[in-house]
PDB file of C-alpha atoms and ligand atoms in Angstrom:
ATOM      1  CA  UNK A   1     107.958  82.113  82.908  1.00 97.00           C
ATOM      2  CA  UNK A   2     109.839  78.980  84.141  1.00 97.00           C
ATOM      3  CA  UNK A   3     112.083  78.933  81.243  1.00 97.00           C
ATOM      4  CA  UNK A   4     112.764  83.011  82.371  1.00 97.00           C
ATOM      5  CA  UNK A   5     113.290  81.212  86.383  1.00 98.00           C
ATOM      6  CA  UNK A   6     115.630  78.485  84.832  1.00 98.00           C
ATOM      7  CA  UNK A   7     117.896  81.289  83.153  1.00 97.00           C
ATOM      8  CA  UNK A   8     118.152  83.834  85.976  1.00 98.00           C
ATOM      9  CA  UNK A   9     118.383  80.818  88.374  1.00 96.00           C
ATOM     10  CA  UNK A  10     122.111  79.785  86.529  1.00 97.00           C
ATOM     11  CA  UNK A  11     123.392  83.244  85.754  1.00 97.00           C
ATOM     12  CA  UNK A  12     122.542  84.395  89.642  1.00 96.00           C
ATOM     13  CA  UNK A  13     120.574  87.139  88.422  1.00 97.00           C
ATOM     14  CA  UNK A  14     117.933  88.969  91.291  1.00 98.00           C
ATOM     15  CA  UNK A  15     114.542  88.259  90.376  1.00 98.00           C
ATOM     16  CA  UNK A  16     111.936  91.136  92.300  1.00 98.00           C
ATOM     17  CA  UNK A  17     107.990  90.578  91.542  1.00 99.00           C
ATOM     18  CA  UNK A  18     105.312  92.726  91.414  1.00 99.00           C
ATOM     19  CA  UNK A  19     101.978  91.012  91.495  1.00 98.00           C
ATOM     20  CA  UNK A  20      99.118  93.249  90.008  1.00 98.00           C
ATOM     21  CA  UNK A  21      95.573  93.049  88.093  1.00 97.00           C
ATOM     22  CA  UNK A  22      96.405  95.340  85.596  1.00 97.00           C
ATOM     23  CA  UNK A  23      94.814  98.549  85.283  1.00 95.00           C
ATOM     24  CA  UNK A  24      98.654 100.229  86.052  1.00 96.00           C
ATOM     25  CA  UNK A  25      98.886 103.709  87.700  1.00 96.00           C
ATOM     26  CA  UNK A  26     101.140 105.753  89.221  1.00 96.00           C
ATOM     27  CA  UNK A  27     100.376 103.381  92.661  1.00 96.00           C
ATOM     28  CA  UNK A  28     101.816 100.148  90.311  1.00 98.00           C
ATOM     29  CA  UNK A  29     104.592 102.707  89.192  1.00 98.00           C
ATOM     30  CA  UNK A  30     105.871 103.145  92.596  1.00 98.00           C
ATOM     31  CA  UNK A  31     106.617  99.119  93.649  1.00 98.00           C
ATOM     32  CA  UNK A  32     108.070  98.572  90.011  1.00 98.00           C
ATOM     33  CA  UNK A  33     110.944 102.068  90.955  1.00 98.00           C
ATOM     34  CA  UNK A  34     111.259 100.224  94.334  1.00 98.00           C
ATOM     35  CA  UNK A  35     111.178  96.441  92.467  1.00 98.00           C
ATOM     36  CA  UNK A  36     113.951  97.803  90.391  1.00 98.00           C
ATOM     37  CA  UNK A  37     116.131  99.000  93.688  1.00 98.00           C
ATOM     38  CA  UNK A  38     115.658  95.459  94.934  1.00 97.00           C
ATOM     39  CA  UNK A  39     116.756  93.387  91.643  1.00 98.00           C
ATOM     40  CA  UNK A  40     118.169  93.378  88.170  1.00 97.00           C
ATOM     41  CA  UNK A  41     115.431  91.291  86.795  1.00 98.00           C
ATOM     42  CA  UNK A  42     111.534  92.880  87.348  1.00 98.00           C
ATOM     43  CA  UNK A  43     108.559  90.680  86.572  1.00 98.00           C
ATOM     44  CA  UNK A  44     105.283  92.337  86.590  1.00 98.00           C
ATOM     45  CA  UNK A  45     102.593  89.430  86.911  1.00 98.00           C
ATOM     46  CA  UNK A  46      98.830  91.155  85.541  1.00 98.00           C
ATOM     47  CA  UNK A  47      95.971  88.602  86.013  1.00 98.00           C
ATOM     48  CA  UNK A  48      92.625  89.473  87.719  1.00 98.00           C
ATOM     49  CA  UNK A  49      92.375  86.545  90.013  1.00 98.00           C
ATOM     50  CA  UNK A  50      88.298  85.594  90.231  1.00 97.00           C
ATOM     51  CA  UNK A  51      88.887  83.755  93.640  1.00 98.00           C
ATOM     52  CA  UNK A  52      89.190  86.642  95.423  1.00 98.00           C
ATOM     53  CA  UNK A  53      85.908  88.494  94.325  1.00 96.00           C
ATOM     54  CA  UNK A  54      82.997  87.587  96.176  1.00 94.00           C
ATOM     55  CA  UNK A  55      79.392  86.684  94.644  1.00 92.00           C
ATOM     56  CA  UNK A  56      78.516  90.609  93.364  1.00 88.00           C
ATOM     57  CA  UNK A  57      81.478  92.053  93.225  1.00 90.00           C
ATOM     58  CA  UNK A  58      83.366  93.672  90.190  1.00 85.00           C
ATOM     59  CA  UNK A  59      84.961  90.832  88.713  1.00 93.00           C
ATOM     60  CA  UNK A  60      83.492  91.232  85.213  1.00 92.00           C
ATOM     61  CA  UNK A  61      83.896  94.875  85.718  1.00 88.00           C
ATOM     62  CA  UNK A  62      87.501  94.847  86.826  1.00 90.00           C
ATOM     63  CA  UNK A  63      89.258  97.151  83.915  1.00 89.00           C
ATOM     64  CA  UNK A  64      91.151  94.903  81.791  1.00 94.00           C
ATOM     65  CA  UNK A  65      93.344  96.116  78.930  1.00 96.00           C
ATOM     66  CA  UNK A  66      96.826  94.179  78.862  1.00 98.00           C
ATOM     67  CA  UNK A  67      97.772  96.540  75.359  1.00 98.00           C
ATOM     68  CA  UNK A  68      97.431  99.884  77.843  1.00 98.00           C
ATOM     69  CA  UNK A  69      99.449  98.301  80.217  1.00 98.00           C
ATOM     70  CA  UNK A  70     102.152  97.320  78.248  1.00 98.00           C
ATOM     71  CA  UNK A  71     102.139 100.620  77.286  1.00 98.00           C
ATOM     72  CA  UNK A  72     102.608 102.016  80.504  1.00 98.00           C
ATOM     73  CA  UNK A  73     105.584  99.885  81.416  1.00 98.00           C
ATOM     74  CA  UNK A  74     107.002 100.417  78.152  1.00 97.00           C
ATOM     75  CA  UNK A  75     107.025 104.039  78.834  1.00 97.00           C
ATOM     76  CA  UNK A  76     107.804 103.582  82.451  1.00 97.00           C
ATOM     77  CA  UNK A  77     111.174 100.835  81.483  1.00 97.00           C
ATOM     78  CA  UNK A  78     112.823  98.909  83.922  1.00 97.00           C
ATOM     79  CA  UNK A  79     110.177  95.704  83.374  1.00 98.00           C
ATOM     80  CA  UNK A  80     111.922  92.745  82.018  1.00 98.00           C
ATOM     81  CA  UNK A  81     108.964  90.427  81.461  1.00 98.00           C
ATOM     82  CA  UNK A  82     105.250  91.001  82.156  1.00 98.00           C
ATOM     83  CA  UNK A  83     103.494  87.516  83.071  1.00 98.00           C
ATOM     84  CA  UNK A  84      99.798  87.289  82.067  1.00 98.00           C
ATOM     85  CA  UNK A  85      98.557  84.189  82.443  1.00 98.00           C
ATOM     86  CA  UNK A  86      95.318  82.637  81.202  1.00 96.00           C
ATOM     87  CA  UNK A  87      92.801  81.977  83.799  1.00 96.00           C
ATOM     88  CA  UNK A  88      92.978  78.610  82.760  1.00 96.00           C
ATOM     89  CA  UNK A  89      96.386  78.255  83.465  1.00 97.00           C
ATOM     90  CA  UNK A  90      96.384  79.695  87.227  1.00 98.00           C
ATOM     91  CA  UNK A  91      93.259  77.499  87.978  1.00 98.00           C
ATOM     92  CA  UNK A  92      93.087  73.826  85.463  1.00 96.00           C
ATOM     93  CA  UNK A  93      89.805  73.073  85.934  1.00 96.00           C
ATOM     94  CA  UNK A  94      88.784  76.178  87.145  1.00 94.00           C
ATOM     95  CA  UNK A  95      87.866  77.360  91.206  1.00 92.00           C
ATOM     96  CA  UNK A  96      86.207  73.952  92.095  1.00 93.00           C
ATOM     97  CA  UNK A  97      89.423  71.885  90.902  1.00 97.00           C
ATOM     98  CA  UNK A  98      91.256  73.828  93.220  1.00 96.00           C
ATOM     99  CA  UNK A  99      91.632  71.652  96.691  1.00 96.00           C
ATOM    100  CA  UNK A 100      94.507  73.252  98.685  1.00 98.00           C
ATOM    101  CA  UNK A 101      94.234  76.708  99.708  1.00 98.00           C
ATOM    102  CA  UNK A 102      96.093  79.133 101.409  1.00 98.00           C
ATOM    103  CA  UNK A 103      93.934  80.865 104.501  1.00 97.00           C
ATOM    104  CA  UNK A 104      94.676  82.675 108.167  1.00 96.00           C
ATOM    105  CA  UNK A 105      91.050  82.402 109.257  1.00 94.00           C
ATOM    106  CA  UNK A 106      92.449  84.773 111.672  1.00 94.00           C
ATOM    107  CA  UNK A 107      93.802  87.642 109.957  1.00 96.00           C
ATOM    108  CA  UNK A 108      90.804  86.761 107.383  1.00 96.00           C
ATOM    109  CA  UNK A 109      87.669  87.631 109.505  1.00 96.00           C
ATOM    110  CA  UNK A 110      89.507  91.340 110.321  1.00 97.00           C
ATOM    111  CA  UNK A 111      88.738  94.324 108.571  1.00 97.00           C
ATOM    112  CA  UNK A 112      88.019  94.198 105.043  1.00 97.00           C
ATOM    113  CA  UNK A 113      87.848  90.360 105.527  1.00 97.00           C
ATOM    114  CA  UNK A 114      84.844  90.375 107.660  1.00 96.00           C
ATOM    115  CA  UNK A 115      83.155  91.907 105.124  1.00 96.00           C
ATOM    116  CA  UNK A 116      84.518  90.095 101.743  1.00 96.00           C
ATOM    117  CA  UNK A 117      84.064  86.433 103.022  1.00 96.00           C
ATOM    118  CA  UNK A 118      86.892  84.491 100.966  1.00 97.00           C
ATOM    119  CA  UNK A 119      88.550  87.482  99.357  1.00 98.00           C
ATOM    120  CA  UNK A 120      91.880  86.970 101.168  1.00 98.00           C
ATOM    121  CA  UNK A 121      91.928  83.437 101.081  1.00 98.00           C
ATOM    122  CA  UNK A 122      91.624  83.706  97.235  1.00 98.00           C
ATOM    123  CA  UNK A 123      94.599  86.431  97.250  1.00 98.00           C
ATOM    124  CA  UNK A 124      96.966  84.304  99.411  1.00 98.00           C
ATOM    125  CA  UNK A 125      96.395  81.126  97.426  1.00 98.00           C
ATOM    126  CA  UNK A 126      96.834  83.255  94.318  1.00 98.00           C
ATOM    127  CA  UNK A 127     100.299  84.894  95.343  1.00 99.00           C
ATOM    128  CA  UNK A 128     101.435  81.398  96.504  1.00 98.00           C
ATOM    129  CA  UNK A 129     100.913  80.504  93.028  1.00 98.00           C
ATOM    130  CA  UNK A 130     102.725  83.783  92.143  1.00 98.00           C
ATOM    131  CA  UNK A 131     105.597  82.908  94.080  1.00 98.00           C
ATOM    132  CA  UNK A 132     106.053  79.865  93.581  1.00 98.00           C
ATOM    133  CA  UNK A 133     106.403  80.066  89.960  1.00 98.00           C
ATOM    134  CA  UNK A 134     108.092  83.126  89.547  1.00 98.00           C
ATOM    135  CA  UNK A 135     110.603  82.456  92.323  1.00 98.00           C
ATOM    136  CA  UNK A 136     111.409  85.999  93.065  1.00 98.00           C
ATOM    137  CA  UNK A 137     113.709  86.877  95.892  1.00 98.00           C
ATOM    138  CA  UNK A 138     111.697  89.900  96.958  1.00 98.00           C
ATOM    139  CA  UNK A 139     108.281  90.364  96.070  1.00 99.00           C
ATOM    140  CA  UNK A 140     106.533  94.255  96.771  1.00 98.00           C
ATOM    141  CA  UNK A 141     102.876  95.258  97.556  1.00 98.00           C
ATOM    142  CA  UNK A 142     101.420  98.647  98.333  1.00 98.00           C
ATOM    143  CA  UNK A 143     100.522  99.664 101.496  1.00 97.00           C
ATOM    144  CA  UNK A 144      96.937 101.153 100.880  1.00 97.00           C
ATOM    145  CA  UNK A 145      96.237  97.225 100.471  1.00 97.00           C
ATOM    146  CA  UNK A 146      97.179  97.154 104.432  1.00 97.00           C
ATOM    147  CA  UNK A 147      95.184  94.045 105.609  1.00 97.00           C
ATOM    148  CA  UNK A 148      96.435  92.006 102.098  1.00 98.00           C
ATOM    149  CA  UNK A 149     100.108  93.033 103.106  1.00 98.00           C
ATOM    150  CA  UNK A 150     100.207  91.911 106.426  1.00 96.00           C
ATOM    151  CA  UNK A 151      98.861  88.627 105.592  1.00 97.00           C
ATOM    152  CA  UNK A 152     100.957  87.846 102.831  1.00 98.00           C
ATOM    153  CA  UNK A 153     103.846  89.061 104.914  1.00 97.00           C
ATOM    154  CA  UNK A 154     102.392  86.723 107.568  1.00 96.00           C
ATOM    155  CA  UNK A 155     102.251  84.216 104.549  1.00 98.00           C
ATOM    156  CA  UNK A 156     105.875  84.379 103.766  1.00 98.00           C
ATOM    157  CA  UNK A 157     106.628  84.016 107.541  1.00 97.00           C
ATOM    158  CA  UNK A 158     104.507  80.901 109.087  1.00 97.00           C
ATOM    159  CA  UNK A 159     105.121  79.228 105.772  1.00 98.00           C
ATOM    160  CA  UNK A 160     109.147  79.927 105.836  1.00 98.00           C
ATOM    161  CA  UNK A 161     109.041  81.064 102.130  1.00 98.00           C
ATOM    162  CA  UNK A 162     112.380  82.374 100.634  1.00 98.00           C
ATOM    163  CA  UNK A 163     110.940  85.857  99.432  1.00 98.00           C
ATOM    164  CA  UNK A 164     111.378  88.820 100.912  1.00 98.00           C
ATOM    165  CA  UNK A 165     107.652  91.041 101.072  1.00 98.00           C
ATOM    166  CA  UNK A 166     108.137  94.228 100.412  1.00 98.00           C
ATOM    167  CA  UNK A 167     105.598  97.356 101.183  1.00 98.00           C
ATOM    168  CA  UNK A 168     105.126 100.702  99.776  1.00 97.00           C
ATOM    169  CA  UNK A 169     103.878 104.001 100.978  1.00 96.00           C
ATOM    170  CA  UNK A 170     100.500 104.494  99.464  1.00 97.00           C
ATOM    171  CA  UNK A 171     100.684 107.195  96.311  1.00 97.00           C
ATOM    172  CA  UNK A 172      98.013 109.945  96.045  1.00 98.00           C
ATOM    173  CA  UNK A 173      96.313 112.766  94.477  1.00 97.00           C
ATOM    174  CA  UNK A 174      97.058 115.916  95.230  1.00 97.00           C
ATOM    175  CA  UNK A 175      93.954 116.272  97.377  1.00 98.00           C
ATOM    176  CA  UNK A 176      94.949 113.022  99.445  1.00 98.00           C
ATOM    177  CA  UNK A 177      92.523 110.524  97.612  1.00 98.00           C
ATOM    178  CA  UNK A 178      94.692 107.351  97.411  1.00 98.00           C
ATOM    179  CA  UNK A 179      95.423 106.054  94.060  1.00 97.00           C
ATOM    180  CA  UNK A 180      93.331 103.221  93.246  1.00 95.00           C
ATOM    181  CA  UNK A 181      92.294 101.472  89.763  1.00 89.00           C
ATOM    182  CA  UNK A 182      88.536 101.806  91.121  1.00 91.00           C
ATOM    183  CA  UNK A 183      88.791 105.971  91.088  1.00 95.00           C
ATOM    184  CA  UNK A 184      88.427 105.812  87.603  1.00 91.00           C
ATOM    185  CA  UNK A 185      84.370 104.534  87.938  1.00 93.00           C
ATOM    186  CA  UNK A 186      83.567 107.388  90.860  1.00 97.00           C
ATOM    187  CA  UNK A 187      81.246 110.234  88.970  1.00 98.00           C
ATOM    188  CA  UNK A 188      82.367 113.705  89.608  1.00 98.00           C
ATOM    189  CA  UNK A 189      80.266 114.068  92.675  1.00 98.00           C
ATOM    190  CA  UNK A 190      81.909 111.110  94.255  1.00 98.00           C
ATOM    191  CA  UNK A 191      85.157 112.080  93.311  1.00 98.00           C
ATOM    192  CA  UNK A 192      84.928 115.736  94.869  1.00 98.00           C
ATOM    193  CA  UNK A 193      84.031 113.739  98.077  1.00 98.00           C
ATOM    194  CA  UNK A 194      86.322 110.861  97.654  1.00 98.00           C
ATOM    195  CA  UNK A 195      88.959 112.779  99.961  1.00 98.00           C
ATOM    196  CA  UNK A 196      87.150 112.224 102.650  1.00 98.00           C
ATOM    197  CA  UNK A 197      88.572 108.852 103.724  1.00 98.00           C
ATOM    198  CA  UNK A 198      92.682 110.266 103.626  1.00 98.00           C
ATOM    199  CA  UNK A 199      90.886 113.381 106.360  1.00 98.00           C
ATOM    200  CA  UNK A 200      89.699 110.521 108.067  1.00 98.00           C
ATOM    201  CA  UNK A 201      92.555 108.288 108.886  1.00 98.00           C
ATOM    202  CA  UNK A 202      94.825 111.603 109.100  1.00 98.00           C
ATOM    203  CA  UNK A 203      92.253 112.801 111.525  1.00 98.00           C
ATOM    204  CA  UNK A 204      93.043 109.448 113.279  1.00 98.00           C
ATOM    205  CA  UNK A 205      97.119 109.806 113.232  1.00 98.00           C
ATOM    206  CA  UNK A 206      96.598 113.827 114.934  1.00 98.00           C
ATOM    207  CA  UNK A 207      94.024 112.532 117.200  1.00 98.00           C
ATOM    208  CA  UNK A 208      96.756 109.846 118.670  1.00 98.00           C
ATOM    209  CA  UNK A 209      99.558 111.568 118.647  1.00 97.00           C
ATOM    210  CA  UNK A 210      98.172 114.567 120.496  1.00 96.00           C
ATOM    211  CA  UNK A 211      97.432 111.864 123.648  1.00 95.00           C
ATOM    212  CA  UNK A 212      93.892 110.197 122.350  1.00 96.00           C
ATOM    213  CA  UNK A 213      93.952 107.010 124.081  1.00 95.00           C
ATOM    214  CA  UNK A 214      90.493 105.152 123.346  1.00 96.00           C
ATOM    215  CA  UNK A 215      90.432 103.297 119.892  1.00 97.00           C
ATOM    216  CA  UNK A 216      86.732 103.774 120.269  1.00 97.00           C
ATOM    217  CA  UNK A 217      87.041 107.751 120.610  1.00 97.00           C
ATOM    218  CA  UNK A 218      89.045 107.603 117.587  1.00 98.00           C
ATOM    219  CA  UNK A 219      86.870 105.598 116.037  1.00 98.00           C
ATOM    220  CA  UNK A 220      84.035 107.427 116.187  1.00 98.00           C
ATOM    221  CA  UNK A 221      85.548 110.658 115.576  1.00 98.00           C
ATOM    222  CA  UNK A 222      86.667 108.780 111.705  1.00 98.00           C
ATOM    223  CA  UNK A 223      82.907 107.914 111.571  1.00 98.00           C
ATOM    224  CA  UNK A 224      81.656 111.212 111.734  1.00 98.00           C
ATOM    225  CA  UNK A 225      84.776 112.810 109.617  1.00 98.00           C
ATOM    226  CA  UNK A 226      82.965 110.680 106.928  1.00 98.00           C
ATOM    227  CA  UNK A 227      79.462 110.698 107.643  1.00 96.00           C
ATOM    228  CA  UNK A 228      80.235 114.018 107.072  1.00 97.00           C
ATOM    229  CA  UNK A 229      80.326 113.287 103.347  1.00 98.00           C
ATOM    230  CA  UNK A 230      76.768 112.672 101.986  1.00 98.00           C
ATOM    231  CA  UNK A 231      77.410 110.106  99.060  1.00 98.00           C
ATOM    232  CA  UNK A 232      79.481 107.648 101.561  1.00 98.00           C
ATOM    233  CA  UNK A 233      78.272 104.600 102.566  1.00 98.00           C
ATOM    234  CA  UNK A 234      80.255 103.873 105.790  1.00 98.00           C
ATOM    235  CA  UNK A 235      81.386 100.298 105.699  1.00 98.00           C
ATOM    236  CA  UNK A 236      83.630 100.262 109.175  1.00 98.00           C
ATOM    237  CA  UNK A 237      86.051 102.778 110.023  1.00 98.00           C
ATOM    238  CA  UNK A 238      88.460 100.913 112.821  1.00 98.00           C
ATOM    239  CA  UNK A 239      91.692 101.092 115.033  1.00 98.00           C
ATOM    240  CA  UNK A 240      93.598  97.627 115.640  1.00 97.00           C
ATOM    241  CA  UNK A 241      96.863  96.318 116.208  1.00 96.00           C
ATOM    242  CA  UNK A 242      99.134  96.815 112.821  1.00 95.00           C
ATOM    243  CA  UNK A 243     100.387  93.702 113.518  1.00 89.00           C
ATOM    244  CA  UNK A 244      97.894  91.270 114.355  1.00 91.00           C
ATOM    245  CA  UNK A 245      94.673  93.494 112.689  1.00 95.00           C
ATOM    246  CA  UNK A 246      92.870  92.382 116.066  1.00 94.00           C
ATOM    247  CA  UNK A 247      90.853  95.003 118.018  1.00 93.00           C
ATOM    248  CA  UNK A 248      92.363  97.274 120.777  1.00 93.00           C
ATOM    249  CA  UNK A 249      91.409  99.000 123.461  1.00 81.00           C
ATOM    250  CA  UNK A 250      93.135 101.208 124.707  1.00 87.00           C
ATOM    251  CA  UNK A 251      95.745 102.763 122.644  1.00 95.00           C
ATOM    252  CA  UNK A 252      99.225 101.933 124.588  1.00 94.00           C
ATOM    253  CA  UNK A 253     102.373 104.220 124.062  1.00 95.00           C
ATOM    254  CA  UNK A 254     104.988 102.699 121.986  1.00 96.00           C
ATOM    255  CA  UNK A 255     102.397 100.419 120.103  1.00 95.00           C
ATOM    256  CA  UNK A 256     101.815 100.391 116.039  1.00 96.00           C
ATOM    257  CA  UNK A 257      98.330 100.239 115.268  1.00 98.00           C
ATOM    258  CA  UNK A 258      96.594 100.578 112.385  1.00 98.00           C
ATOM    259  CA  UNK A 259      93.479 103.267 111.004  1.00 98.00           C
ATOM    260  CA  UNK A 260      91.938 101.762 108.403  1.00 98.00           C
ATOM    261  CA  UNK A 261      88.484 102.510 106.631  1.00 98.00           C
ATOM    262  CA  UNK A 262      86.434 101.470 103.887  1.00 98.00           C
ATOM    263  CA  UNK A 263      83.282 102.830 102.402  1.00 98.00           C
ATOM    264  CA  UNK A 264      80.894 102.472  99.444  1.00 98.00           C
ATOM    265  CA  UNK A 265      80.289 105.143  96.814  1.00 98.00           C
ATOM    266  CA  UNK A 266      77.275 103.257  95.244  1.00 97.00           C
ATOM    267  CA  UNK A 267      78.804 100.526  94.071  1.00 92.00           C
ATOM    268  CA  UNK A 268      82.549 101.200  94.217  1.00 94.00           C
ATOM    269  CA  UNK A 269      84.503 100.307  97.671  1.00 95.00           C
ATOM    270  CA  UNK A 270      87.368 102.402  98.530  1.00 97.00           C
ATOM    271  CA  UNK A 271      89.658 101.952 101.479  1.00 98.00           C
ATOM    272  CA  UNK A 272      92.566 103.385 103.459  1.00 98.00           C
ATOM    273  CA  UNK A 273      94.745 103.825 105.988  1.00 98.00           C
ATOM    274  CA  UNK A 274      97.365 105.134 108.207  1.00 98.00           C
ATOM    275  CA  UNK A 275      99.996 103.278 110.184  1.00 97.00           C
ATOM    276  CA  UNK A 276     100.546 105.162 113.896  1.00 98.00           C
ATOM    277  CA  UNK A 277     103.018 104.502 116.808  1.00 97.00           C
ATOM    278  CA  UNK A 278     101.440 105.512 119.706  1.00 97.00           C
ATOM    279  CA  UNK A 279     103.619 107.962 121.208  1.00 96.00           C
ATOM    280  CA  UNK A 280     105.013 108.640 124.789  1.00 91.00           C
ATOM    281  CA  UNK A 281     103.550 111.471 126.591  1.00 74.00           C
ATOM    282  CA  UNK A 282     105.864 113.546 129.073  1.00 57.00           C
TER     283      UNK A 282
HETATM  284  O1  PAF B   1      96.657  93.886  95.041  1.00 59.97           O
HETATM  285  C1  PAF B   1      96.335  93.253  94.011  1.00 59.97           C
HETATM  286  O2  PAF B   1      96.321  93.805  92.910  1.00 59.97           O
HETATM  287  C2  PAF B   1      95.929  91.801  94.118  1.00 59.97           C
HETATM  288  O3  PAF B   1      95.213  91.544  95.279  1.00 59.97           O
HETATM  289  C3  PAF B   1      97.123  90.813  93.986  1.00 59.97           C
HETATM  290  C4  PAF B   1      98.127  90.991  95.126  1.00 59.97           C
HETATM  291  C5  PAF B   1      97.815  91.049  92.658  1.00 59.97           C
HETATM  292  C6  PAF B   1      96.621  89.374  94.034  1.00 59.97           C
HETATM  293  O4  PAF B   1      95.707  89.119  93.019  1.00 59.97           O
END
């Protein structure tokens, strides 16, 4: 990959990232089109970083087939190289070797944070490591990822990196149900029900922009959208500032905030979200 850096480096060539774990769908699909806008040269990076799955979670699980995703790019074109690098590679010496991270304790006890202690800390250090040895000029993330965007955004900023972070509009199903590697575990029960977390943060978005004003009205009016579905396990379902992820109040005209949700369907966490201005009553 540095030899790749080197060459593109002395012919001037645009370099555009996409960092992903692999198990490519039409979501991945999207940032490589928009990757490909940005730059002549694409690098797709597929590793399934363990330091940002918590004690439990699916990190054995995680779907890993590197052949399938070749495949897919193949098909898709437009990918110059695909970086998959060994574990070992990313982390000599593995997790407790690794002294220097990359944390906004911040941003980090927000949202999904709060409930995935160390999960972003283990996806900024991870993309810093990305970044630094790809060297991409622009770098692009989906949006569904919300809270992992606006931190590595945030990232890029405090940190004065050189690469532009890019987000995409979240890709769905017809029905709404954002496209997520995870879908693919859901049974069929879970999957008729899925859609209820897209009605809830759309439910959110109408509720705002015909004059709701209390986060915690809208709040509770998500909660119940998806209460309303009886194999969801709510896990929070909350309004905050898109910028800063921290809680508001009340809901003032002219500022972004953000509906975001996550729930359990047994063991599988989904999440999502919309982005809303608060609008301007006459
Ligand atoms: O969104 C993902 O797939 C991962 O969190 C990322 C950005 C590739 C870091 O491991």
């Amino acid at each position: 990959m540095r030899a790749r850096v080197d060459e593109l480096r002395a012919t001037g060539r645009s370099h555009a990232l996409v960092p992903t774990m692999g198990a490519l769908h039409a979501g991945h699909c999207a940032l490589i089109r928009r990757a490909r806008r940005e730059a002549g040269h694409v690098t797709v990076s597929v590793f399934v970083n363990p330091t940002q799955f918590g004690p439990g979670e699916d990190y054995l699980r995680y779907p890993r087939d590197l052949d399938a995703d070749r495949q897919l790019l193949e098909g898709l074109g437009g990918v110059n190289v695909i970086f998959a690098p060994d574990v070992n590679e990313l982390y000599p010496g593995g997790r407790e070797a690794q002294r220097v991270w990359v944390d906004s304790p911040g941003m980090s006890a927000a949202l999904c944070g709060r409930h995935r202690p160390g999960h972003f800390r283990g996806v900024l250090t991870v993309v810093a490591k990305l970044l630094a040895i790809c060297e991409p000029q622009s770098a692009v993330f989906g949006l569904k990822d919300i809270q992992q965007y606006c931190m590595i955004r945030r990232m890029a900023q405090d940190l004065a990196l050189p690469t532009r972070i890019i987000g995409i509009e979240t890709v769905r199903e017809q029905d709404g149900l954002a496209i997520s590697s995870r879908n693919t575990f859901l049974t069929e029960d879970q999957r008729a029900q899925a859609p209820a977390l897209s009605r809830a943060v759309w439910l959110a978005r109408e509720l705002i922009e015909s004059g709701e004003r209390s986060a915690a009205a809208v709040e509770e009016a998500m909660e119940q959208a998806l209460i309303k579905a009886p194999l969801v396990e709510l896990q929070y379902a909350e309004v905050v500032g898109a910028e800063t992820l921290e809680p508001v109040a009340g809901l003032e005209p002219g500022e972004k905030v953000l509906a975001a949700v996550a729930v359990f369907f047994d063991r599988i966490r989904l999440i999502d979200n919309e982005i809303v201005q608060v609008p301007h009553v006459c």
